[in-house]
Amino acid sequence: MKRNILPIILTASVASFAFIASSCGSKSENSYVEYDGEQFFKPTMHNIVADTVFDYDGTKVETTRISRYDSIEDSNNFVSLNIYADITNGKINGAIAKYIEEAVNSFSTDTIVSHEISVDTVPTIDAARMVNVADTTISYFTTHIIPQALSDSIVAVNLAIDVKPVWANSYYVTYSMASQAYYGGAHGDDDFYLQTFDAKSGRPMGFYNLVQASQQDAVREQLLDVISRSHDMSVEKYLASVNEWAGNQGADLWTEQTFPIAHVALTNQGYVFCYPKYTIAPGSDGCPVYIVLVKK
């Protein structure tokens, strides 16, 4: 059993798209928004399976909401899932299932949860089978993870995952991926990002297939401008500061062309760049989120 949870390159906090949109909707071009560590709340309603339709300016995303919660001994030892499985696209569900699997596997050296979820490939899973994935996750956490933690005298162990669609058009659907994990210690692991999928194939999209090749350099330039101004610095001073913080030297120094991109998604606000804790800033800065507007 691992006593320190590995960083979960997933999500954390109920910082849903509503937070992002409200924070930056009135800002000018090249505005920025920073993730501020909103509290993650486990669902108050348990054992829900209900069809839910999201409507984004006429583009509908049909989902099945699956909400599961269980605890052992007290409220400090729990597992919570609140996910919206895509009814029409099993590949998106496969990505969600792998996300859940990776989060739970970070608590253990054993490969667990579901043998139908391959480590190397993204399976196609319909919404009905996603209910089984959720139930298997809850069962494993309450019968293995929590009991092991209690036997190790860990005062609290918990996992909360929240996955929901936040935007869509005819070509793409974007999900908010959030999780919070704790296994004793001073603090838990919280991360947050948005993930865009191809609406037809369910293929996860990234920087190089969301942003046209002719625009990539310009978008990178805008991203650095947004991040730098969020720190009240010029681009040059920000790059010098973040390189010093990261310990980069020589050929490893980040530039406008090589600055890391962790997660990028498309929404009606523009390109949303999300960074896990510790990737470009101290953990005290949380999970930075920046928006670069799409030029028409």
PDB file of N, CA and C in Angstrom, residues 5 70 72 76-80 103-107 112-113 135-149 157-160 180-183:
ATOM      1  N   ILE A   5       0.046   9.326  -2.049  1.00  0.00           N
ATOM      2  CA  ILE A   5      -0.666   9.158  -3.306  1.00  0.00           C
ATOM      3  C   ILE A   5       0.134   9.782  -4.432  1.00  0.00           C
ATOM      4  N   ASP A  70     -20.062   5.573  -0.622  1.00  0.00           N
ATOM      5  CA  ASP A  70     -20.057   4.629   0.495  1.00  0.00           C
ATOM      6  C   ASP A  70     -18.939   5.027   1.441  1.00  0.00           C
ATOM      7  N   ILE A  72     -16.896   3.882   5.458  1.00  0.00           N
ATOM      8  CA  ILE A  72     -16.667   2.891   6.502  1.00  0.00           C
ATOM      9  C   ILE A  72     -16.276   3.613   7.781  1.00  0.00           C
ATOM     10  N   ASN A  76     -14.759  10.306   7.341  1.00  0.00           N
ATOM     11  CA  ASN A  76     -13.397  10.550   6.866  1.00  0.00           C
ATOM     12  C   ASN A  76     -12.899   9.448   5.938  1.00  0.00           C
ATOM     13  N   ASN A  77     -13.602   8.331   5.909  1.00  0.00           N
ATOM     14  CA  ASN A  77     -13.196   7.188   5.101  1.00  0.00           C
ATOM     15  C   ASN A  77     -14.316   6.878   4.104  1.00  0.00           C
ATOM     16  N   PHE A  78     -14.193   7.420   2.923  1.00  0.00           N
ATOM     17  CA  PHE A  78     -15.298   7.280   1.973  1.00  0.00           C
ATOM     18  C   PHE A  78     -14.773   7.247   0.543  1.00  0.00           C
ATOM     19  N   VAL A  79     -15.655   6.837  -0.357  1.00  0.00           N
ATOM     20  CA  VAL A  79     -15.413   6.914  -1.794  1.00  0.00           C
ATOM     21  C   VAL A  79     -16.685   7.440  -2.435  1.00  0.00           C
ATOM     22  N   SER A  80     -16.526   8.366  -3.362  1.00  0.00           N
ATOM     23  CA  SER A  80     -17.662   9.033  -3.974  1.00  0.00           C
ATOM     24  C   SER A  80     -17.436   9.165  -5.475  1.00  0.00           C
ATOM     25  N   ALA A 103      -7.131   6.725 -10.881  1.00  0.00           N
ATOM     26  CA  ALA A 103      -7.278   7.360  -9.575  1.00  0.00           C
ATOM     27  C   ALA A 103      -7.249   6.331  -8.451  1.00  0.00           C
ATOM     28  N   VAL A 104      -7.960   5.236  -8.627  1.00  0.00           N
ATOM     29  CA  VAL A 104      -8.000   4.207  -7.589  1.00  0.00           C
ATOM     30  C   VAL A 104      -6.666   3.473  -7.509  1.00  0.00           C
ATOM     31  N   ASN A 105      -6.047   3.220  -8.659  1.00  0.00           N
ATOM     32  CA  ASN A 105      -4.763   2.520  -8.660  1.00  0.00           C
ATOM     33  C   ASN A 105      -3.668   3.300  -7.955  1.00  0.00           C
ATOM     34  N   SER A 106      -3.823   4.611  -7.826  1.00  0.00           N
ATOM     35  CA  SER A 106      -2.812   5.405  -7.144  1.00  0.00           C
ATOM     36  C   SER A 106      -2.756   5.093  -5.655  1.00  0.00           C
ATOM     37  N   PHE A 107      -3.759   4.409  -5.130  1.00  0.00           N
ATOM     38  CA  PHE A 107      -3.774   4.022  -3.727  1.00  0.00           C
ATOM     39  C   PHE A 107      -3.109   2.668  -3.488  1.00  0.00           C
ATOM     40  N   ILE A 112      -6.256  -2.918 -10.212  1.00  0.00           N
ATOM     41  CA  ILE A 112      -7.564  -3.290  -9.683  1.00  0.00           C
ATOM     42  C   ILE A 112      -8.698  -2.673 -10.495  1.00  0.00           C
ATOM     43  N   VAL A 113      -9.850  -2.680  -9.909  1.00  0.00           N
ATOM     44  CA  VAL A 113     -11.088  -2.102 -10.415  1.00  0.00           C
ATOM     45  C   VAL A 113     -11.785  -3.015 -11.406  1.00  0.00           C
ATOM     46  N   ASP A 135     -19.889   0.634  -9.653  1.00  0.00           N
ATOM     47  CA  ASP A 135     -20.140  -0.254  -8.513  1.00  0.00           C
ATOM     48  C   ASP A 135     -18.892  -1.055  -8.139  1.00  0.00           C
ATOM     49  N   THR A 136     -18.132  -1.498  -9.154  1.00  0.00           N
ATOM     50  CA  THR A 136     -16.896  -2.227  -8.888  1.00  0.00           C
ATOM     51  C   THR A 136     -15.892  -1.343  -8.158  1.00  0.00           C
ATOM     52  N   THR A 137     -15.815  -0.082  -8.573  1.00  0.00           N
ATOM     53  CA  THR A 137     -14.904   0.861  -7.928  1.00  0.00           C
ATOM     54  C   THR A 137     -15.269   1.065  -6.468  1.00  0.00           C
ATOM     55  N   ILE A 138     -16.539   1.306  -6.205  1.00  0.00           N
ATOM     56  CA  ILE A 138     -17.000   1.511  -4.829  1.00  0.00           C
ATOM     57  C   ILE A 138     -16.705   0.284  -3.982  1.00  0.00           C
ATOM     58  N   SER A 139     -17.009  -0.886  -4.528  1.00  0.00           N
ATOM     59  CA  SER A 139     -16.803  -2.124  -3.773  1.00  0.00           C
ATOM     60  C   SER A 139     -15.335  -2.336  -3.438  1.00  0.00           C
ATOM     61  N   TYR A 140     -14.456  -2.145  -4.430  1.00  0.00           N
ATOM     62  CA  TYR A 140     -13.035  -2.361  -4.180  1.00  0.00           C
ATOM     63  C   TYR A 140     -12.503  -1.388  -3.141  1.00  0.00           C
ATOM     64  N   PHE A 141     -12.904  -0.138  -3.234  1.00  0.00           N
ATOM     65  CA  PHE A 141     -12.381   0.865  -2.305  1.00  0.00           C
ATOM     66  C   PHE A 141     -12.812   0.566  -0.870  1.00  0.00           C
ATOM     67  N   THR A 142     -14.051   0.117  -0.692  1.00  0.00           N
ATOM     68  CA  THR A 142     -14.550  -0.118   0.664  1.00  0.00           C
ATOM     69  C   THR A 142     -14.123  -1.469   1.232  1.00  0.00           C
ATOM     70  N   THR A 143     -13.780  -2.414   0.370  1.00  0.00           N
ATOM     71  CA  THR A 143     -13.384  -3.733   0.873  1.00  0.00           C
ATOM     72  C   THR A 143     -11.872  -3.931   0.914  1.00  0.00           C
ATOM     73  N   HIS A 144     -11.115  -3.064   0.227  1.00  0.00           N
ATOM     74  CA  HIS A 144      -9.663  -3.226   0.191  1.00  0.00           C
ATOM     75  C   HIS A 144      -8.907  -1.977   0.644  1.00  0.00           C
ATOM     76  N   ILE A 145      -9.160  -0.844  -0.009  1.00  0.00           N
ATOM     77  CA  ILE A 145      -8.380   0.356   0.272  1.00  0.00           C
ATOM     78  C   ILE A 145      -8.608   0.871   1.686  1.00  0.00           C
ATOM     79  N   ILE A 146      -9.857   1.096   2.054  1.00  0.00           N
ATOM     80  CA  ILE A 146     -10.134   1.655   3.378  1.00  0.00           C
ATOM     81  C   ILE A 146      -9.722   0.693   4.492  1.00  0.00           C
ATOM     82  N   PRO A 147     -10.073  -0.601   4.436  1.00  0.00           N
ATOM     83  CA  PRO A 147      -9.629  -1.511   5.499  1.00  0.00           C
ATOM     84  C   PRO A 147      -8.112  -1.560   5.650  1.00  0.00           C
ATOM     85  N   GLN A 148      -7.377  -1.541   4.527  1.00  0.00           N
ATOM     86  CA  GLN A 148      -5.922  -1.545   4.615  1.00  0.00           C
ATOM     87  C   GLN A 148      -5.415  -0.275   5.292  1.00  0.00           C
ATOM     88  N   ALA A 149      -6.024   0.850   4.940  1.00  0.00           N
ATOM     89  CA  ALA A 149      -5.619   2.119   5.564  1.00  0.00           C
ATOM     90  C   ALA A 149      -5.886   2.091   7.068  1.00  0.00           C
ATOM     91  N   VAL A 157      -8.899   8.110   4.744  1.00  0.00           N
ATOM     92  CA  VAL A 157      -8.597   7.804   3.341  1.00  0.00           C
ATOM     93  C   VAL A 157      -9.884   8.013   2.552  1.00  0.00           C
ATOM     94  N   ASN A 158      -9.784   8.759   1.465  1.00  0.00           N
ATOM     95  CA  ASN A 158     -10.995   9.006   0.691  1.00  0.00           C
ATOM     96  C   ASN A 158     -10.672   9.376  -0.748  1.00  0.00           C
ATOM     97  N   LEU A 159     -11.669   9.183  -1.591  1.00  0.00           N
ATOM     98  CA  LEU A 159     -11.551   9.503  -3.008  1.00  0.00           C
ATOM     99  C   LEU A 159     -12.897  10.018  -3.496  1.00  0.00           C
ATOM    100  N   ALA A 160     -12.890  11.173  -4.148  1.00  0.00           N
ATOM    101  CA  ALA A 160     -14.104  11.719  -4.744  1.00  0.00           C
ATOM    102  C   ALA A 160     -13.807  12.086  -6.189  1.00  0.00           C
ATOM    103  N   GLN A 180     -10.504  14.310  -6.091  1.00  0.00           N
ATOM    104  CA  GLN A 180      -9.835  14.662  -4.852  1.00  0.00           C
ATOM    105  C   GLN A 180      -9.495  13.355  -4.140  1.00  0.00           C
ATOM    106  N   ALA A 181      -8.240  13.196  -3.764  1.00  0.00           N
ATOM    107  CA  ALA A 181      -7.804  11.955  -3.127  1.00  0.00           C
ATOM    108  C   ALA A 181      -6.994  12.273  -1.874  1.00  0.00           C
ATOM    109  N   TYR A 182      -7.192  11.457  -0.837  1.00  0.00           N
ATOM    110  CA  TYR A 182      -6.466  11.683   0.423  1.00  0.00           C
ATOM    111  C   TYR A 182      -6.116  10.344   1.057  1.00  0.00           C
ATOM    112  N   TYR A 183      -4.875  10.229   1.524  1.00  0.00           N
ATOM    113  CA  TYR A 183      -4.433   9.017   2.219  1.00  0.00           C
ATOM    114  C   TYR A 183      -3.508   9.421   3.354  1.00  0.00           C
TER     115      TYR A 183
END
